[in-house]
Short mmCIF file of C-alpha atoms and ligand atoms in Angstrom, two decimals:
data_model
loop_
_atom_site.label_atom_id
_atom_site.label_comp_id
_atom_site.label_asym_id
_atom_site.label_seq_id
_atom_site.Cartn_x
_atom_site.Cartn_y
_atom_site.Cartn_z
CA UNK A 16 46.95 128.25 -92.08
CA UNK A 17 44.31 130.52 -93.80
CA UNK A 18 40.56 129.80 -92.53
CA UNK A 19 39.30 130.72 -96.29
CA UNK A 20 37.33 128.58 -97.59
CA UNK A 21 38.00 127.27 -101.16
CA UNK A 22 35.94 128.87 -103.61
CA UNK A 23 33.72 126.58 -105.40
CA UNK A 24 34.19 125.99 -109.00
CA UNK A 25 31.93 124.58 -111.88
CA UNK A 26 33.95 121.62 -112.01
CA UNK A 27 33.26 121.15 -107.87
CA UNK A 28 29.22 121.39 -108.72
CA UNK A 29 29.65 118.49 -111.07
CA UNK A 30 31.56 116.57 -109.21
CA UNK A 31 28.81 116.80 -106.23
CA UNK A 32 26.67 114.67 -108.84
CA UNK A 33 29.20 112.14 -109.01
CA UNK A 34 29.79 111.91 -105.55
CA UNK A 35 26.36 112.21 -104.89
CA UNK A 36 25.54 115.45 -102.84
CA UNK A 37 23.04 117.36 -103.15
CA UNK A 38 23.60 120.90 -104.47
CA UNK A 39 22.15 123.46 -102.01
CA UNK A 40 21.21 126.61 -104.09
CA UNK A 41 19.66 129.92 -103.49
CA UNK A 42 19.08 133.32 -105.45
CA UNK A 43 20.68 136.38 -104.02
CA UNK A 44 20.49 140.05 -104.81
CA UNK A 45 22.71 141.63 -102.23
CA UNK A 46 25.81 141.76 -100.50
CA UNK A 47 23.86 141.33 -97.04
CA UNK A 48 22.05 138.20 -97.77
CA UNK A 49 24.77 136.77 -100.21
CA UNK A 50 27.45 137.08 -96.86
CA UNK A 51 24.61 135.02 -94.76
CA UNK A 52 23.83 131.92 -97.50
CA UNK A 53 27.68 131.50 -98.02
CA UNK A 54 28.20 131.25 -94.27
CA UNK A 55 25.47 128.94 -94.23
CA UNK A 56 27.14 126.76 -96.88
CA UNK A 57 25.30 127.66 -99.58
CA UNK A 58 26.47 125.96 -102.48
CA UNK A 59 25.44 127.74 -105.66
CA UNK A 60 24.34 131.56 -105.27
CA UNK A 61 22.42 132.71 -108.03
CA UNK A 62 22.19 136.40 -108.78
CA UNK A 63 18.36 135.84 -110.38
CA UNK A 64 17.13 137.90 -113.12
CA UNK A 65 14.20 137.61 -110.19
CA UNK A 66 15.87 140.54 -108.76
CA UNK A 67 13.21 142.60 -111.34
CA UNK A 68 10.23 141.24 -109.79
CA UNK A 69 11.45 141.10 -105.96
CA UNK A 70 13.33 143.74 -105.72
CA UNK A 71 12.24 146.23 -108.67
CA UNK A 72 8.49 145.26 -108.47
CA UNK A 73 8.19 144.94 -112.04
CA UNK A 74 5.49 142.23 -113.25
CA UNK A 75 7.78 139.82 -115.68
CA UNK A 76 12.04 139.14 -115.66
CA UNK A 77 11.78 140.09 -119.50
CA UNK A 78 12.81 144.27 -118.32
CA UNK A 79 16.08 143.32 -116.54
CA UNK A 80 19.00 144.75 -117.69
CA UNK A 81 22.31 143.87 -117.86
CA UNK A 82 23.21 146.85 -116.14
CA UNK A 83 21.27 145.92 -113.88
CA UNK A 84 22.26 141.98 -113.23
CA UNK A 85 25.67 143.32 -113.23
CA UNK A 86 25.19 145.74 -110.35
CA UNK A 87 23.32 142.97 -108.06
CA UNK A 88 25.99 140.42 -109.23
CA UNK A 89 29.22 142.54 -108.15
CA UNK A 90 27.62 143.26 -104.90
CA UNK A 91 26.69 139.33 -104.91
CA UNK A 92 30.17 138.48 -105.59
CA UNK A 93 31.90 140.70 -103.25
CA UNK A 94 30.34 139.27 -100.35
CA UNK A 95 30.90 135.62 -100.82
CA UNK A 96 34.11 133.69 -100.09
CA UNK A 97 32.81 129.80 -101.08
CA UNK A 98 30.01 129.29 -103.20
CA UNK A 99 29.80 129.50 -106.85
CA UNK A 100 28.23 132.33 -108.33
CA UNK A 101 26.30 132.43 -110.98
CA UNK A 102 24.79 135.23 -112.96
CA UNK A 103 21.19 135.48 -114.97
CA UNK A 104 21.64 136.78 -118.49
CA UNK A 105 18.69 138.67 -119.03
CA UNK A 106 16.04 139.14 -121.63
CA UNK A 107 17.87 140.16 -125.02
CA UNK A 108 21.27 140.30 -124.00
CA UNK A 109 21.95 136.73 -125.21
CA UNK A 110 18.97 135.59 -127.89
CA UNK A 111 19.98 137.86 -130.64
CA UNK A 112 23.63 136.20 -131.77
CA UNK A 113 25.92 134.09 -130.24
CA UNK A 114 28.57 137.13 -130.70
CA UNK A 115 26.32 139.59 -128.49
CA UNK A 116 26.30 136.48 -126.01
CA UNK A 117 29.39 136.19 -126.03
CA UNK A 118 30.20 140.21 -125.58
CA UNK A 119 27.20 140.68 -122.70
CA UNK A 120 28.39 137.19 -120.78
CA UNK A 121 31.88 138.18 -120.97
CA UNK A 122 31.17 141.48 -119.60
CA UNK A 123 29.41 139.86 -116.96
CA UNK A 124 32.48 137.71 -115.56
CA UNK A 125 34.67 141.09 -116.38
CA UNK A 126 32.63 143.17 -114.15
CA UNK A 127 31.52 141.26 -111.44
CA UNK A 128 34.09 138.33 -110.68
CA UNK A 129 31.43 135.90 -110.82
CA UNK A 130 32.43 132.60 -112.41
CA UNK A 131 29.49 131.59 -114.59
CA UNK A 132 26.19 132.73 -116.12
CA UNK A 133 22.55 130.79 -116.74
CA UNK A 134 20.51 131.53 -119.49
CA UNK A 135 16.89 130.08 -120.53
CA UNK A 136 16.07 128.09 -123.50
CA UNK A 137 16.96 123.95 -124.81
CA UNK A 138 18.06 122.76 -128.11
CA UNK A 139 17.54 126.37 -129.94
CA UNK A 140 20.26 128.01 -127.13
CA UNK A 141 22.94 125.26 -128.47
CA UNK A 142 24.91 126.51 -130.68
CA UNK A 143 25.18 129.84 -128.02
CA UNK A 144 26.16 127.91 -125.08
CA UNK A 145 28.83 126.13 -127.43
CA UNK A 146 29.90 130.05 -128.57
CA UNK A 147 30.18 130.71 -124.83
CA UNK A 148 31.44 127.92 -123.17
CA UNK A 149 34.41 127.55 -126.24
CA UNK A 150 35.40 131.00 -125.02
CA UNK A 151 36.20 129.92 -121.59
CA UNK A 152 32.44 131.22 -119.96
CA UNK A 153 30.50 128.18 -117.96
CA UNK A 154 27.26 128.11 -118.64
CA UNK A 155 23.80 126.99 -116.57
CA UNK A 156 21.30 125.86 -118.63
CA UNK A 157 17.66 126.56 -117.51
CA UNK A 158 14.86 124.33 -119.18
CA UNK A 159 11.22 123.52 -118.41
CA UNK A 160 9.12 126.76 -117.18
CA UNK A 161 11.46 129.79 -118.63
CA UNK A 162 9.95 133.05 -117.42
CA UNK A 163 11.75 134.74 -120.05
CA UNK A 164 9.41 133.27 -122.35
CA UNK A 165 6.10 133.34 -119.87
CA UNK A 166 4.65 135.23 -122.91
CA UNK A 167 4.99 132.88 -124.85
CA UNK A 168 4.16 129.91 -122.43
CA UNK A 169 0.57 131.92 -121.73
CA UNK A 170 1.66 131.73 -117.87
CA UNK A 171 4.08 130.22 -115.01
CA UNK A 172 2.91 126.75 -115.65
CA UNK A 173 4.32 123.54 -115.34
CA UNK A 174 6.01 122.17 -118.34
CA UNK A 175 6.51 118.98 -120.03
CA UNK A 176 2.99 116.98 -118.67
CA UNK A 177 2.02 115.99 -122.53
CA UNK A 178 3.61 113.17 -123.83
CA UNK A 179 5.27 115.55 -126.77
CA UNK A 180 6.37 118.51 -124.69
CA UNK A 181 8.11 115.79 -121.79
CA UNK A 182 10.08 114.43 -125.33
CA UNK A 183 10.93 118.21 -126.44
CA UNK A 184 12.04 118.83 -122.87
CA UNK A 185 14.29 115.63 -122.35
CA UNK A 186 15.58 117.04 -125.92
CA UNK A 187 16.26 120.54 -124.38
CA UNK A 188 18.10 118.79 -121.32
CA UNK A 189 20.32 116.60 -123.61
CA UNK A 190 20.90 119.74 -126.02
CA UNK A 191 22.23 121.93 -122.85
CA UNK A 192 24.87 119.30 -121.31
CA UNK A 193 26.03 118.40 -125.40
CA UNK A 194 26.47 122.37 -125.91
CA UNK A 195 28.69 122.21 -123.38
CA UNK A 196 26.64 123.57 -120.10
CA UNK A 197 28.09 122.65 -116.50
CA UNK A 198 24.42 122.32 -114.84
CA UNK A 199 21.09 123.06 -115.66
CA UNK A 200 17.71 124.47 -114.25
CA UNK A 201 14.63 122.26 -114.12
CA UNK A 202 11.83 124.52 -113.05
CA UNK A 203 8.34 123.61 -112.71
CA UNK A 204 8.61 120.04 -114.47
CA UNK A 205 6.48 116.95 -113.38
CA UNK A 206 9.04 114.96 -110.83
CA UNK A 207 9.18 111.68 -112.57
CA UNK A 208 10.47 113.75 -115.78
CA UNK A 209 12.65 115.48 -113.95
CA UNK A 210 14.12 112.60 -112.21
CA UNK A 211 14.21 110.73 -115.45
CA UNK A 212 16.29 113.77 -117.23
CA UNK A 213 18.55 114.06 -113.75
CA UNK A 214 19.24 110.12 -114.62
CA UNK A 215 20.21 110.72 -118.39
CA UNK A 216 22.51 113.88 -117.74
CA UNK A 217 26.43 113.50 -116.31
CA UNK A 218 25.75 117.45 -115.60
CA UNK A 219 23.96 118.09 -112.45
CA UNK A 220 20.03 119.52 -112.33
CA UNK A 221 18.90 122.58 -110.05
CA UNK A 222 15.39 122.22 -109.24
CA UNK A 223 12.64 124.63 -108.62
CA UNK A 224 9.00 122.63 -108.76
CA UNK A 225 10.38 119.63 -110.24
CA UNK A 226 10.36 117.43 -107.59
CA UNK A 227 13.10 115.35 -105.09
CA UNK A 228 14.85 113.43 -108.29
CA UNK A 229 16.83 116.28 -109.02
CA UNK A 230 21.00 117.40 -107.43
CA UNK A 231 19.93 119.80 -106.70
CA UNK A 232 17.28 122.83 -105.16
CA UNK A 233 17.17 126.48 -106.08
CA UNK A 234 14.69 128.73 -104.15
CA UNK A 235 14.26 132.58 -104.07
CA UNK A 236 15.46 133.36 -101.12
CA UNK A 237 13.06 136.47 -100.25
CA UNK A 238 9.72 133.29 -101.12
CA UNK A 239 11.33 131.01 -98.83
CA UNK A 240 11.92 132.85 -95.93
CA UNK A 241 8.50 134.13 -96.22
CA UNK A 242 9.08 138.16 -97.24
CA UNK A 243 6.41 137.47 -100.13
CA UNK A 244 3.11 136.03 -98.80
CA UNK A 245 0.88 136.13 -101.56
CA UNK A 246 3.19 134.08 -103.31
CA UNK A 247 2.15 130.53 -102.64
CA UNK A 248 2.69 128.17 -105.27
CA UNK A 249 2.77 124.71 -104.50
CA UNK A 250 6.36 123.96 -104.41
CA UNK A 251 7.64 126.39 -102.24
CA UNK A 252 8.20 125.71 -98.39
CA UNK A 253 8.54 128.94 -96.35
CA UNK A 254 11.13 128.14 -93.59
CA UNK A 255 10.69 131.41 -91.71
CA UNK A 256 8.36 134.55 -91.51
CA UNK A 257 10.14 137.83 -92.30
CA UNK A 258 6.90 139.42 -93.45
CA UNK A 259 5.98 139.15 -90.22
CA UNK A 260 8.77 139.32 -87.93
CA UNK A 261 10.12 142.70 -90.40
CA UNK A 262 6.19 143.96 -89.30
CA UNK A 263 6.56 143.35 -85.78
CA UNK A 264 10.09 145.05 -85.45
CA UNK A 265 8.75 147.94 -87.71
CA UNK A 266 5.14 148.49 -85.32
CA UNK A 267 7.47 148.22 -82.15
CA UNK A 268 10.15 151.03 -83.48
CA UNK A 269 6.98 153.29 -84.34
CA UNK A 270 5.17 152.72 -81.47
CA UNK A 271 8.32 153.45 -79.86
CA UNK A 272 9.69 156.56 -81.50
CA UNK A 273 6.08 157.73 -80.88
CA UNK A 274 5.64 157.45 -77.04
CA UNK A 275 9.30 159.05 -76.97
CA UNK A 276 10.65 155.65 -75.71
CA UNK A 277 13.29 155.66 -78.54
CA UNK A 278 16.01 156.69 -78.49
CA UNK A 279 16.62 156.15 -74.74
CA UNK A 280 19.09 157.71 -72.75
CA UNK A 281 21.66 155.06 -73.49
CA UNK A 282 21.37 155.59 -77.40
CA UNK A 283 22.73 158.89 -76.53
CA UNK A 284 26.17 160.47 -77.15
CA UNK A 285 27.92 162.41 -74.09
O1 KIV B 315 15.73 134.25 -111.77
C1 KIV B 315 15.73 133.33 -110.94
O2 KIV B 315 15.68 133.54 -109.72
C2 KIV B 315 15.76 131.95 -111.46
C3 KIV B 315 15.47 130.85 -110.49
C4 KIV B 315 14.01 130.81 -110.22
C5 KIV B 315 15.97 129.54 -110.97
O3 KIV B 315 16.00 131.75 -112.61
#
């Protein structure tokens, strides 16, 4: 008997909803941390167009490339054995027409092996999903707060308070799953909206800031284990301290190397 785990598929993430589990999701960048959240049963692994601001410092997601998704998403993908993976379109590579969708996403699944991408935007992305997902690529929706469009939004703020924006919003939701999506991204939406649009969809929801209602929770991993501390919005929970545990180990190796008690003799080669 093997002891690989089955890979999970987009037809396994909607059938947690139905069975009612909860969809443990994280971003990932790397095939380090992607090998630790799969052996810690992550569920969903998504290779973040995040990666620009965590990892590449840049200030917005809207400079990813797809070079550059595809490189983090190989890596990603070569690491993991059972979650899904799922790949961030970025900025560009998917807004123009359905066909350049359709080219960029399919290069995405021919490149890196992963099984699925996300891309950002409601009833307007329809008619792409549909272009996408009738050529055989699963799609994750992503309504509510989409960075892509933080330009647009005039900040990271939460979405859908207004009576009119929560109706465009449930519109968005419903316009995703009828396109054809598998699952969809609620970030920063009020809870009782999101639990209301978690109710009305047979796909599953991924939260980020939209409260307990939803299947599902997505964090990035480097905010929740507490590499990025002057990120504190209010949804996050850190669950660890790497900025300064990563600190520590760093003072102790200098401190080390500079009172010549690294390397000691048993780092040594005969
Ligand atoms: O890019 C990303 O990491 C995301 C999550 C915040 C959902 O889209």
């Amino acid at each position: 008997m093997s002891d690989q785990p089955k890979p999970l598929t987009t037809l396994d993430v909607v059938a947690m909803k139905r069975a009612g589990k909860k969809i443990v999701s994280l971003t990932a960048y790397d095939a380090l941390m992607a090998r630790m959240l799969d052996a810690s049963g992550v569920d969903l692994i998504l290779v973040g167009d995040s990666v620009n601001q965590v990892v590449a410092g840049r200030p917005t997601t809207l400079s990813a490339t797809l070079d550059q998704m595809i490189y983090h998403a190989r890596a990603v993908q070569g690491a993991v054995r059972r979650a899904l993976v799922v790949v961030d379109l970025p900025f560009l590579s998917y807004q123009v027409t359905p066909e350049e969708a359709i080219r960029n996403a399919g290069r995405v699944l021919q490149e890196t092996d992963a099984a699925a991408v996300k891309l950002e935007g409601g009833v307007t992305m329809g008619p792409t999903i549909r272009a996408l997902v009738d050529r055989g690529i699963p799609v994750m929706g992503h309504v509510g707060l989409t960075p892509q469009s933080v330009h647009a939004l005039g900040g990271y703020r939460v979405q859908g308070r207004e009576e009119g924006a929560a109706a465009r919003l449930l519109a968005d939701a419903h316009a995703v799953e009828e396109a054809g999506a598998f699952s969809v991204v609620l970030e920063l939406v009020p809870s009782a909206l999101a639990a209301r649009v978690t109710k009305e969809l047979a796909i599953p929801t991924v939260g980020i800031g939209a409260g307990a209602g939803c299947d599902g929770q997505v964090l990035v991993l480097p905010d929740m284990l507490g590499m990025n501390p002057a990120f504190t919005p209010k949804f996050l929970k850190r669950y660890a301290d790497l900025d300064g545990t990563i600190r520590a180990a760093v003072s102790a190796y200098a401190e080390d190397v500079r009172a010549g008690r690294y390397p000691g003799a048993e780092h040594g080669f005969e």
